[in-house]
Short mmCIF file of C-alpha atoms in Angstrom, two decimals:
data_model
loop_
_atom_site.label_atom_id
_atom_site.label_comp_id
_atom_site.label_asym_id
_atom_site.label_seq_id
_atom_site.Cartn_x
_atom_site.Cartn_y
_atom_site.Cartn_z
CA UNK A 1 68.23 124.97 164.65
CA UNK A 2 68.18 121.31 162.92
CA UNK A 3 69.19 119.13 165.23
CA UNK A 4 69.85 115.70 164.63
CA UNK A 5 71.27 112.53 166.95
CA UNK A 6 73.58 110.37 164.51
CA UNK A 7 73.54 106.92 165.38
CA UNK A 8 76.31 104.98 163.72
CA UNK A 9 75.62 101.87 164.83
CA UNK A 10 73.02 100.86 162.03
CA UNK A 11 76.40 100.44 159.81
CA UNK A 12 77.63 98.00 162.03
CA UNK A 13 74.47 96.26 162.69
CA UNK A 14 73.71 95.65 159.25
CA UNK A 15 76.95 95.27 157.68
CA UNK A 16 76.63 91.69 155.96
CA UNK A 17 73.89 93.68 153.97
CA UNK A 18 76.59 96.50 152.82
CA UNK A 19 79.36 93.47 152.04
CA UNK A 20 76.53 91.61 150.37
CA UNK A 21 75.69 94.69 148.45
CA UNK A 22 78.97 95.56 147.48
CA UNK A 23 80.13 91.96 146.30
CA UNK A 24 76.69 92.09 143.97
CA UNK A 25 77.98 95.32 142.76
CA UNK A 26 81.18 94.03 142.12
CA UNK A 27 80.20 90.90 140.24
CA UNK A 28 78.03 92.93 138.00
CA UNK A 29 80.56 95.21 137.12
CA UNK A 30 82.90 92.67 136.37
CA UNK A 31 80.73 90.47 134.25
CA UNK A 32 79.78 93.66 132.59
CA UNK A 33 82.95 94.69 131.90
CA UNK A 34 84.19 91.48 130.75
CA UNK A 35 81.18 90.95 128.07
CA UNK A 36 80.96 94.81 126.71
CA UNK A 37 84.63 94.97 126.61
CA UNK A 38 85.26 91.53 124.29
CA UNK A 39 82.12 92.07 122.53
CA UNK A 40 82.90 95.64 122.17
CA UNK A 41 86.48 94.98 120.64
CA UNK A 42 85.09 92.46 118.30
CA UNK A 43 82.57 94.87 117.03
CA UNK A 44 85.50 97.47 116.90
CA UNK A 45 87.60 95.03 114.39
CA UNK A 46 84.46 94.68 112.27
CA UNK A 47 83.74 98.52 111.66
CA UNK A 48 87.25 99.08 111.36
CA UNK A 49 86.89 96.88 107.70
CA UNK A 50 86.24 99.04 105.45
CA UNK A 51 86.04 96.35 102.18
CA UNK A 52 83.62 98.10 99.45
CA UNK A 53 80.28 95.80 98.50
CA UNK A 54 77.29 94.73 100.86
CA UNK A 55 79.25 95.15 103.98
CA UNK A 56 79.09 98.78 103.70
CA UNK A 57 75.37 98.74 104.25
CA UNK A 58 76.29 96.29 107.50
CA UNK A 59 78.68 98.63 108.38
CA UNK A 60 76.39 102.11 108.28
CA UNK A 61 73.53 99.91 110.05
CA UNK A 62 75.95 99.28 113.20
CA UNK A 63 77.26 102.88 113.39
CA UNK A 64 73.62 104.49 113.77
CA UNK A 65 72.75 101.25 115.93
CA UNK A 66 75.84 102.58 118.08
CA UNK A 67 75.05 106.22 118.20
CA UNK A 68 71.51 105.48 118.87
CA UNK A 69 72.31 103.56 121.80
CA UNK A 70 75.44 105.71 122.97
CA UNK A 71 72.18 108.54 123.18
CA UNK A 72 69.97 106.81 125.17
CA UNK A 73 70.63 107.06 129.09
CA UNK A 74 71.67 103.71 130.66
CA UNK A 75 68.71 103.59 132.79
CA UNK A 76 66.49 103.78 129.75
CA UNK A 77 68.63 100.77 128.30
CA UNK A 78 68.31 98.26 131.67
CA UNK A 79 64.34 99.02 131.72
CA UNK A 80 63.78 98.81 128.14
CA UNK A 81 65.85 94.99 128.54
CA UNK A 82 63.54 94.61 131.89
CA UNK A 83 60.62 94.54 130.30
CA UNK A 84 60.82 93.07 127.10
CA UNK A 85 63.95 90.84 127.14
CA UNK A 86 61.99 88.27 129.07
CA UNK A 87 59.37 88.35 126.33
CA UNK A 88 62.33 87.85 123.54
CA UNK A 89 64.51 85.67 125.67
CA UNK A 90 63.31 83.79 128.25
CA UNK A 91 65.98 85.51 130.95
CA UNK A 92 64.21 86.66 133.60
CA UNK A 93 67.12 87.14 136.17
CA UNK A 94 67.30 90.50 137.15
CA UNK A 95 71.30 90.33 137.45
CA UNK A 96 71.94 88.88 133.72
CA UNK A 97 69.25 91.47 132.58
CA UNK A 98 71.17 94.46 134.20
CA UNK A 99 74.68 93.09 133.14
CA UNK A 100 73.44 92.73 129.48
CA UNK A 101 72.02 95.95 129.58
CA UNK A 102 75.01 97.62 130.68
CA UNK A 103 77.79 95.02 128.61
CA UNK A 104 75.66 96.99 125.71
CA UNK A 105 76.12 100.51 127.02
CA UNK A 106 79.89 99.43 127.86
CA UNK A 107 80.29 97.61 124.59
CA UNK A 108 79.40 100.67 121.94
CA UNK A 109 82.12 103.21 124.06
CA UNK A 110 84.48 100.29 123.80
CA UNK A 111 83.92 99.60 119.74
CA UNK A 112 84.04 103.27 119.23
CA UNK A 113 87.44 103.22 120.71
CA UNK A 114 89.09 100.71 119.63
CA UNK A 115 88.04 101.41 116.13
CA UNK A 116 89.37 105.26 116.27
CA UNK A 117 93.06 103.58 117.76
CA UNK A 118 92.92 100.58 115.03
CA UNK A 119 92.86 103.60 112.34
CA UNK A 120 95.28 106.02 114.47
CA UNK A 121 97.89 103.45 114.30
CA UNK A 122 100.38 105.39 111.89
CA UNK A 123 100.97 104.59 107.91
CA UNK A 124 104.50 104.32 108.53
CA UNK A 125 104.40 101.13 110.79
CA UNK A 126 101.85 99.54 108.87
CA UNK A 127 104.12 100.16 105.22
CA UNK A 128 107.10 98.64 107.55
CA UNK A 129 105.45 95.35 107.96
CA UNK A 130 104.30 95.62 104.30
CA UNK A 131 107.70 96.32 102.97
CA UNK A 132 108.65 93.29 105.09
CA UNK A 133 106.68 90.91 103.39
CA UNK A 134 104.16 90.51 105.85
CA UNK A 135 100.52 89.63 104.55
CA UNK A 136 97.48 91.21 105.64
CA UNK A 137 96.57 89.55 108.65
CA UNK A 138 99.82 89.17 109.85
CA UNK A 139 100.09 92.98 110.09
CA UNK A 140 96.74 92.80 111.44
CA UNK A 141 97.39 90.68 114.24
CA UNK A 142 101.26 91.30 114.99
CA UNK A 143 101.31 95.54 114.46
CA UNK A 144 98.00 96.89 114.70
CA UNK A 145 95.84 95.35 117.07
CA UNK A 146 98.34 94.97 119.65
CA UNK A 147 99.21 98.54 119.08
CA UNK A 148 96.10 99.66 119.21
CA UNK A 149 95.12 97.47 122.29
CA UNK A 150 98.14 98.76 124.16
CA UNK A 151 96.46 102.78 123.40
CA UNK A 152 93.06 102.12 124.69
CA UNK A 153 94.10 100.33 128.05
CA UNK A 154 94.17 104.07 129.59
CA UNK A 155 89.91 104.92 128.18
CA UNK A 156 88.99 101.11 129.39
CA UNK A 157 90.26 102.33 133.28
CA UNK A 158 87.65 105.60 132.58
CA UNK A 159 84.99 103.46 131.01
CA UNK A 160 85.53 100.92 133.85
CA UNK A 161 85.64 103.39 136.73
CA UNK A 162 81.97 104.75 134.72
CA UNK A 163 80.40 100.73 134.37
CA UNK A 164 81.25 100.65 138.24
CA UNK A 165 79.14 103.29 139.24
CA UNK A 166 76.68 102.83 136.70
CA UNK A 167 75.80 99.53 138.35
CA UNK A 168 73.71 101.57 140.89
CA UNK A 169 71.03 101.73 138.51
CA UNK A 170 69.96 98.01 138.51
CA UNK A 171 68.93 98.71 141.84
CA UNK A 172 65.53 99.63 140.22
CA UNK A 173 64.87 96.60 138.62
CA UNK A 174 65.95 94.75 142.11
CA UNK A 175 69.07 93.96 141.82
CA UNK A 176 70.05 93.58 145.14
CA UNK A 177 73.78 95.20 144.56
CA UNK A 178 74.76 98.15 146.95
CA UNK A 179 72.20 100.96 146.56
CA UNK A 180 69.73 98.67 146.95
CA UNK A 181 70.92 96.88 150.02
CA UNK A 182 71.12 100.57 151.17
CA UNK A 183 67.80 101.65 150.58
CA UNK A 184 66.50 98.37 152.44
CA UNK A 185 68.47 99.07 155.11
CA UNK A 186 67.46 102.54 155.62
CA UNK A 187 64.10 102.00 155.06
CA UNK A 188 63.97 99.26 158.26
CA UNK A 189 66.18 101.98 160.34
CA UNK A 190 65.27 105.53 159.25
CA UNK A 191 68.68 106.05 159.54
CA UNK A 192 68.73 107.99 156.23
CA UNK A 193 71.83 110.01 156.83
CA UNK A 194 73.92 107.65 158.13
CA UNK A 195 73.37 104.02 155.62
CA UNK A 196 73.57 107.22 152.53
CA UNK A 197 77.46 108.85 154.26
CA UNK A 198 78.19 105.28 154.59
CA UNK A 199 77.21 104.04 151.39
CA UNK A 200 79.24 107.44 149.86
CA UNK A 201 82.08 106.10 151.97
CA UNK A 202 82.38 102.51 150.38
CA UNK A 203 82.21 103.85 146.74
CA UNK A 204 84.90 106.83 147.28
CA UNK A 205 87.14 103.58 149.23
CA UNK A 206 86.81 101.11 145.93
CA UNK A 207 86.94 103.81 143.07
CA UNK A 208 89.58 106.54 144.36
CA UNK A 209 92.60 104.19 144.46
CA UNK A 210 90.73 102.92 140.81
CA UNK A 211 91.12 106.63 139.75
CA UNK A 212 94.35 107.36 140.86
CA UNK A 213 95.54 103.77 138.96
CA UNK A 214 93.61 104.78 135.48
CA UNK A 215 95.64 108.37 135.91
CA UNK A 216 99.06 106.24 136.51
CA UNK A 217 98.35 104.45 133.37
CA UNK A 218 97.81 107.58 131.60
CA UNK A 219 100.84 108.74 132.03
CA UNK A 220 102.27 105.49 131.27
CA UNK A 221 105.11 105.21 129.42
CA UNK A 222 104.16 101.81 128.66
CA UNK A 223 101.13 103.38 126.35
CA UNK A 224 102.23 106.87 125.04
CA UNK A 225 105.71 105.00 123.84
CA UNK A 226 106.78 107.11 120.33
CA UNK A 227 109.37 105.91 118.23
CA UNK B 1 120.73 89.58 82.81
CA UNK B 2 119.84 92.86 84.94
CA UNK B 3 118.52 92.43 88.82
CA UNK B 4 115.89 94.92 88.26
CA UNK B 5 114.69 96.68 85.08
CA UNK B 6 112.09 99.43 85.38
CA UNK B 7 110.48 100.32 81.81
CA UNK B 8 108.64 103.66 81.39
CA UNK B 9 106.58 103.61 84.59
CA UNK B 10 103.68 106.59 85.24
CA UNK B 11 101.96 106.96 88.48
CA UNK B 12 100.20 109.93 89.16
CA UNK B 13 98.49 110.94 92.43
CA UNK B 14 94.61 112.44 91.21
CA UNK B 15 95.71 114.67 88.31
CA UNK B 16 99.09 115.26 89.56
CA UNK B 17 101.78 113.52 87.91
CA UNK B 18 104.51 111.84 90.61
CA UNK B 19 106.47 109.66 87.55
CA UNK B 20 106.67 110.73 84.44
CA UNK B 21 108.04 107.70 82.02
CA UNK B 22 110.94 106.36 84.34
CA UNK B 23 112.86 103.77 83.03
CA UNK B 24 116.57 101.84 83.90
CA UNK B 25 118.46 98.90 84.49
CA UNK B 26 120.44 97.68 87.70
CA UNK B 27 122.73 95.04 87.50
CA UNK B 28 123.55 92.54 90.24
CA UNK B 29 126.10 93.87 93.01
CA UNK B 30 125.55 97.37 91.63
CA UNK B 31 124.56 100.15 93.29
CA UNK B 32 122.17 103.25 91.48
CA UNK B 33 122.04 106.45 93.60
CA UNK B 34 118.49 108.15 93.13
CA UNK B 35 118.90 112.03 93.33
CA UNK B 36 116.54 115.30 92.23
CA UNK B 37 115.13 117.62 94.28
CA UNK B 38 112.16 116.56 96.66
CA UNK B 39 108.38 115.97 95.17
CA UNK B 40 110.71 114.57 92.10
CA UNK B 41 108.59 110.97 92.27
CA UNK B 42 112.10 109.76 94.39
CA UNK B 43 110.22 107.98 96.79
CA UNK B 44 107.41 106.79 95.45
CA UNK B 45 109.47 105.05 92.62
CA UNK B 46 110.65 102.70 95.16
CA UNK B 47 107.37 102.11 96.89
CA UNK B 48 106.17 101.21 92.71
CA UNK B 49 109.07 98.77 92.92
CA UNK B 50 108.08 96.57 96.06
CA UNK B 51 104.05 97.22 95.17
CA UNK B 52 103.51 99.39 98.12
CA UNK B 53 102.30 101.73 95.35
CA UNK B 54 100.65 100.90 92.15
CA UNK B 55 101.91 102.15 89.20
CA UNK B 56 99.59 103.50 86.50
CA UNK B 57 101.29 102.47 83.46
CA UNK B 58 104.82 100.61 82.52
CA UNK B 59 106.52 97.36 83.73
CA UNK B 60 108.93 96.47 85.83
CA UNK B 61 110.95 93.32 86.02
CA UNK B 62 113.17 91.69 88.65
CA UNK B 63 115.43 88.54 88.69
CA UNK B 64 114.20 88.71 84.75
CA UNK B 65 110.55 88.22 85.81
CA UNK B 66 107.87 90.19 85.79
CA UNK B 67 106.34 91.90 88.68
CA UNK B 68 104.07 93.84 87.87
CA UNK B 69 102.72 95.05 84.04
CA UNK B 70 100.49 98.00 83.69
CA UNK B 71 98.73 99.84 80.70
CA UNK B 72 97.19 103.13 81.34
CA UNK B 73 95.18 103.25 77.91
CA UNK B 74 93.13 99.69 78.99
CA UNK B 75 93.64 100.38 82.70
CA UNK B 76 94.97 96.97 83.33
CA UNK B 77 97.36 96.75 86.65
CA UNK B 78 98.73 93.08 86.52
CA UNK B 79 100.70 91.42 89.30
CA UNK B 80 102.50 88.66 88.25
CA UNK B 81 104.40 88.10 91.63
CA UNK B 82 103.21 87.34 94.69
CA UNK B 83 103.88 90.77 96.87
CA UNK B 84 104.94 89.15 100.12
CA UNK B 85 107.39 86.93 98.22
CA UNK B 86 108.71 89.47 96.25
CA UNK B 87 109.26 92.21 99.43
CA UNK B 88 111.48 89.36 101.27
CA UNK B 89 113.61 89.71 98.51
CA UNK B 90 113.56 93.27 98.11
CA UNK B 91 114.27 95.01 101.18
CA UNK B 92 113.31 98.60 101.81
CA UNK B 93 114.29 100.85 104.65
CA UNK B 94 112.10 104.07 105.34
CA UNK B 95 113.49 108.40 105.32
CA UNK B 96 111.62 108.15 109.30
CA UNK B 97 113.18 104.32 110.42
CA UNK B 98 109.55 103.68 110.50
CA UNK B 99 110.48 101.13 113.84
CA UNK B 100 107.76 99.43 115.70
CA UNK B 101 107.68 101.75 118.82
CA UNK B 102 106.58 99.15 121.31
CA UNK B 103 108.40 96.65 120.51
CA UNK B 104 112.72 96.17 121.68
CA UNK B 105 114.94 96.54 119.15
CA UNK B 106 115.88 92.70 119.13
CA UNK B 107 111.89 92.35 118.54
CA UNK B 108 111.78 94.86 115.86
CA UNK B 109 114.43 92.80 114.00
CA UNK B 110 113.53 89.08 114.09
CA UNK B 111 109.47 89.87 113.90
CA UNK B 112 110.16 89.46 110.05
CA UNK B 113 111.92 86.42 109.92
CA UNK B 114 109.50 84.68 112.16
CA UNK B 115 106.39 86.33 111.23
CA UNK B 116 106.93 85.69 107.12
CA UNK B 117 109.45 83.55 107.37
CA UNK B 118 108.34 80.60 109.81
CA UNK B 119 111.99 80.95 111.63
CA UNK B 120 111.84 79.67 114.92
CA UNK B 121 111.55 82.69 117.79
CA UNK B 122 115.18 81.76 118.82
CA UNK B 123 116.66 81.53 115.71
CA UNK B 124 115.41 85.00 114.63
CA UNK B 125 116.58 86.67 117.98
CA UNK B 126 120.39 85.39 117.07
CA UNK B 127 120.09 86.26 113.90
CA UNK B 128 118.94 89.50 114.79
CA UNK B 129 122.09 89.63 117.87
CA UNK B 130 124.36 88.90 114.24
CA UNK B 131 122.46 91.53 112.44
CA UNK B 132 122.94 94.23 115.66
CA UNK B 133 126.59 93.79 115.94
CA UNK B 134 126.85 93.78 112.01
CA UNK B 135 125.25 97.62 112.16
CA UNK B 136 127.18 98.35 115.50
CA UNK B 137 124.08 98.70 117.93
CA UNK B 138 124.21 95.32 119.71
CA UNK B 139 124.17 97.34 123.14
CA UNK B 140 120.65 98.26 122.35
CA UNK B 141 119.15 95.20 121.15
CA UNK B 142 116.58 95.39 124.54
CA UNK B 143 115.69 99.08 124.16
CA UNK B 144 112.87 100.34 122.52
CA UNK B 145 113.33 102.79 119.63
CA UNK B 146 112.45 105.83 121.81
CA UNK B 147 115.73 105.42 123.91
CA UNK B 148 118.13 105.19 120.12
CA UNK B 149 119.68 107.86 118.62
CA UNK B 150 118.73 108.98 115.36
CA UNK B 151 121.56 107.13 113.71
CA UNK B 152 121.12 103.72 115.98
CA UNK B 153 117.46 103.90 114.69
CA UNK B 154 117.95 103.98 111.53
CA UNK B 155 121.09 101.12 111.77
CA UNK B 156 118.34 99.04 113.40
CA UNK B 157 115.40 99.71 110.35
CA UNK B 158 118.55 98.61 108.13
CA UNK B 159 118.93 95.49 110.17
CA UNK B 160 115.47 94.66 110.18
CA UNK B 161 115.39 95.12 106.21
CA UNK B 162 118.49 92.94 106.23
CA UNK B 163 117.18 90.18 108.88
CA UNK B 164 114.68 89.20 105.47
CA UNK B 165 118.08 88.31 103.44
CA UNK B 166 116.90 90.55 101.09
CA UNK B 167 118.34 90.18 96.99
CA UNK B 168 118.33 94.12 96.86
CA UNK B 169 117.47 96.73 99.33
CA UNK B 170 116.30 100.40 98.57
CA UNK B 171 116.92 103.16 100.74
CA UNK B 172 115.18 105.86 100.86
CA UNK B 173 116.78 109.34 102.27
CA UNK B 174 117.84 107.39 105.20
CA UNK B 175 120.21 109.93 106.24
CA UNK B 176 117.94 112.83 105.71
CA UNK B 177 116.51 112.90 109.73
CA UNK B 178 120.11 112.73 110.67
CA UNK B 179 122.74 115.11 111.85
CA UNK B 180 126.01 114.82 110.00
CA UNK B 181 127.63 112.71 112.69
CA UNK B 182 125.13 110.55 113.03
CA UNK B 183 124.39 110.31 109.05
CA UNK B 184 128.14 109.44 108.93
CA UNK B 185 127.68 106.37 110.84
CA UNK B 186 124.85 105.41 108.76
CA UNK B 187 126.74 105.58 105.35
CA UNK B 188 129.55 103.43 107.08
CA UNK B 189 127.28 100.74 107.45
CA UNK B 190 125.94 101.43 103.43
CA UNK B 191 129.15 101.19 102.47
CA UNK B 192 129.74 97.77 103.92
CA UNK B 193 126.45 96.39 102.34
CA UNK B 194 128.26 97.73 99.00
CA UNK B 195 131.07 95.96 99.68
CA UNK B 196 129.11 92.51 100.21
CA UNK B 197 127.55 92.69 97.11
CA UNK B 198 123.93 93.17 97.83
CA UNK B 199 122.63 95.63 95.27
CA UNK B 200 121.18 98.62 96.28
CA UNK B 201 119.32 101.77 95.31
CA UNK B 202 119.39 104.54 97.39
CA UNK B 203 118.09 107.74 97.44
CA UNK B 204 120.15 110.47 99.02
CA UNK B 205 121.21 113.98 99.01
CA UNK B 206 124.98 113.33 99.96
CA UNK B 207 126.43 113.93 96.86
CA UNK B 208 129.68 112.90 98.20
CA UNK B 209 128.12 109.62 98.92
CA UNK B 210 127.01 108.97 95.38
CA UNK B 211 130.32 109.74 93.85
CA UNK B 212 131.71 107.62 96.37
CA UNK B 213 129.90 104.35 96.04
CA UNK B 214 127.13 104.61 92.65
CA UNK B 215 128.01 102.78 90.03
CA UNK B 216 125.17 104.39 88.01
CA UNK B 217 123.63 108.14 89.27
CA UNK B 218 120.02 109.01 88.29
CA UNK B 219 118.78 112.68 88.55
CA UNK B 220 115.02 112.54 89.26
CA UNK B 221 113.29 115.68 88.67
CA UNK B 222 109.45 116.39 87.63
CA UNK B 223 108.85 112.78 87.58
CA UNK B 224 111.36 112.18 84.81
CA UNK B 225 114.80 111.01 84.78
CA UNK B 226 117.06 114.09 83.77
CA UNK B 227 120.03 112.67 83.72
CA UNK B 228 121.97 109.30 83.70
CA UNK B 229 125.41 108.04 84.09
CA UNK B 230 128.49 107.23 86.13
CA UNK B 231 129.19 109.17 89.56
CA UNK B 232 131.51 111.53 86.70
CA UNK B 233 128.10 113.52 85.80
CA UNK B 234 128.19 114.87 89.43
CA UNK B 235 131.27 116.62 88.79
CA UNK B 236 130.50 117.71 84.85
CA UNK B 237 126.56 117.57 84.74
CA UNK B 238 125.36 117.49 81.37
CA UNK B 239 121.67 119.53 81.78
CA UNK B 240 121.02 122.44 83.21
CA UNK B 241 119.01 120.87 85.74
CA UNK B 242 121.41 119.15 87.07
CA UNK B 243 123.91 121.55 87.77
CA UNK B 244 121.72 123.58 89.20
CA UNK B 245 120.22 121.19 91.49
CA UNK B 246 124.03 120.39 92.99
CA UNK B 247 125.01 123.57 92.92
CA UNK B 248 121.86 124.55 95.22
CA UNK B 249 122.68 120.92 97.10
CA UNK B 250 126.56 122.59 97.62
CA UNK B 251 125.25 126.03 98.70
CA UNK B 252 123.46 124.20 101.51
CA UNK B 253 126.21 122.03 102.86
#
């Protein structure tokens, strides 16, 4: 019969390590979230041009650039910039190399987006502001972008909630965000069991009330408004 | 001189014709009811009119200028007014309201004025408080659309049309969506734009409408105009067409 003593106390102990951990978590996610998500709409308004001459070419070069990265796995992405973005660069922080790797894997799911909502926003609007007098960037910036803005809020919470979690993966190239601190700790304590239930604990305590917002929002009438 | 003249227009969607060689005249203060059965090119003659559709041959003149000139046989399309300028003076209310959803009403109406117009944000929102007691839904000026009634909607899309100060304002099957309670309210408020002297074209099926307020009746049908005249041709149509068409417009009432 496996028997086991659990000794709790190694949480306690080494808890500046887990708040450590977490606050490196949490800054990465945010810068990532902030870079992939304005570079990600910007790329959206560009694809969503569809003006006929050279662009076109532009335009079918960023859409396989997209799908080719949207296929690789993150992890892939945040070794690949590891190892040779110090070459090309000069960075050679860990942390900016895993938040540009995943603003990049953020920043294709958000362009995708906001492109499909920029061309979901319906005709009839669009004619309205026309018939108006409105010029094209007018109805650009005062009907469709806001419009389609206010429809994507509910994918950024998923995409967030994702770019949270997905953070766990710089802890191979040392940043020292929560897994990471985890794994150190465990390592000193053989306390396996305990520093993983813990370290379960603290993600299910920041990304369950997360979830349970991003479903509120859903539901929203704030973003599913119909005329 | 007329407001605006429309000379043998064509538009055709692919290989299917939509207009077929539409021409007439409105004078100022006048008002032309556009009837025919749908698919009849009712509709997209006024989107031709305020360039939200380009016509394939034909010209068509407002104010006694040209707005647009088009020849099918050289393919030249020629727009000799600026569009934006031209839709603030021709105001065009849509069959579906077409409102901004996520914006109030009060929004929907003064985004015009301020957006094209340069009028200052709290200008626009008392012109638009005017506008919403002028159409009788100045309750609802901070609702969105969603919360309206079919009628209030489409009393608001006619104040929003009207916020521009528009020369001449279309509209097209705006009581079509609505009940006939609610389409009631609606022609109230078309009746007191006729009485101000804007001049309007309107498409419709209320027949009683027409003979009530047109000064000049246009069957559409196949792209072509059938028939033209004084509200009188309702009563004793001249084609076949025609009579047929009300009498299948009278079966359904």
């Amino acid at each position: 019969m496996f028997h086991y003593d659990w000794d709790w106390s190694v949480i306690w102990t080494y808890r500046w390590a887990f708040a450590e951990g977490l606050g490196v978590t949490t800054l990465l996610s945010l810068v990532a979230m902030l870079l992939g998500t304005i570079s990600g709409l910007a790329l959206g308004v560009v694809l969503s041009f569809k003006t006929p001459g050279p662009f076109v070419l532009l335009r079918s070069l960023l859409l396989f650039l997209i799908d080719a990265i949207k296929a690789l796995p993150p992890l892939i992405v945040i070794l690949f910039f590891y190892y040779w973005l110090p070459y090309l660069t000069g960075i050679k922080s860990s942390f900016w190399l895993a938040a540009s790797a995943l603003s990049l894997s953020l920043c294709v799911f958000v362009a995708d987006v906001f492109r499909h909502a920029i061309a979901g926003v319906p005709r009839p609007q669009i004619d309205a502001g026309y018939a108006l007098g409105m010029s094209h960037p007018t109805v650009l910036k005062r009907l469709i972008f806001p419009e389609a803005l206010r429809s994507i809020v509910p994918t950024l919470g998923i995409l967030y909630l994702d770019i949270f979690k997905l953070t766990s993966l710089a802890s191979v190239i040392v940043v020292r965000e929560l897994v990471h601190r985890a794994s150190e700790v465990s390592t000193y304590t053989y306390r396996f069991l305990e520093v993983y239930a813990a370290l379960a604990g603290i993600y299910l305590v920041v990304l369950l009330p997360f979830s349970f917002l991003v479903r509120k929002l859903e539901s929203s009438s704030m973003f599913t408004r119909r005329s | 001189m007329s407001h605006l003249s429309v000379h043998n227009i064509h538009k055709s969607f692919g290989d299917s014709p939509v207009i077929a060689g539409v021409s007439f005249d409105l004078q100022p203060g006048e008002a032309c009811v556009v009837i025919g059965p749908s698919g009849g090119g009712k509709t997209t003659l006024l989107k031709c009119i305020n360039l939200l559709c380009r016509i394939d041959h034909g010209r068509i003149e407002f104010d006694g200028k040209t707005i647009v000139n088009a020849d099918a046989t050289s393919s030249t399309y020629t727009v000799e007014m600026d569009p934006s300028a031209l839709r603030t003076r021709i105001g065009m209310v849509f069959q579906e309201w077409n409102l901004w959803p996520n914006k109030t009403i009060r929004e929907n109406i003064a985004l015009g004025p301020i957006c094209v117009k340069g009028m200052r944000k709290s200008d626009a929102y008392e012109l638009a408080e005017e506008l919403g007691r002028q159409v009788a839904i100045a309750e609802k000026m901070d609702s969105f659309p969603h919360s309206l009634s079919g009628g209030q909607k489409q009393r608001a899309a006619i104040a929003r049309a009207l916020a521009m100060r528009p020369e001449l304002l279309m509209l097209d099957e705006v009581t079509s969506a609505l009940d006939p309670v609610l389409a009631a309210e609606v022609l109230e408020v078309m009746e007191g734009l006729k009485q101000q002297g804007l001049t309007l074209l309107v498409v419709t099926h209320h027949i009683d409408f027409a003979r009530a307020m047109a000064d000049q009746v246009l069957f559409l049908e196949g792209g072509e105009v059938r028939e033209t005249g004084d509200p009188g041709i309702l009563d004793e149509p001249e084609t076949e067409q025609l009579a047929w068409f009300l009498k299948r417009v009278w079966r359904a009432r």
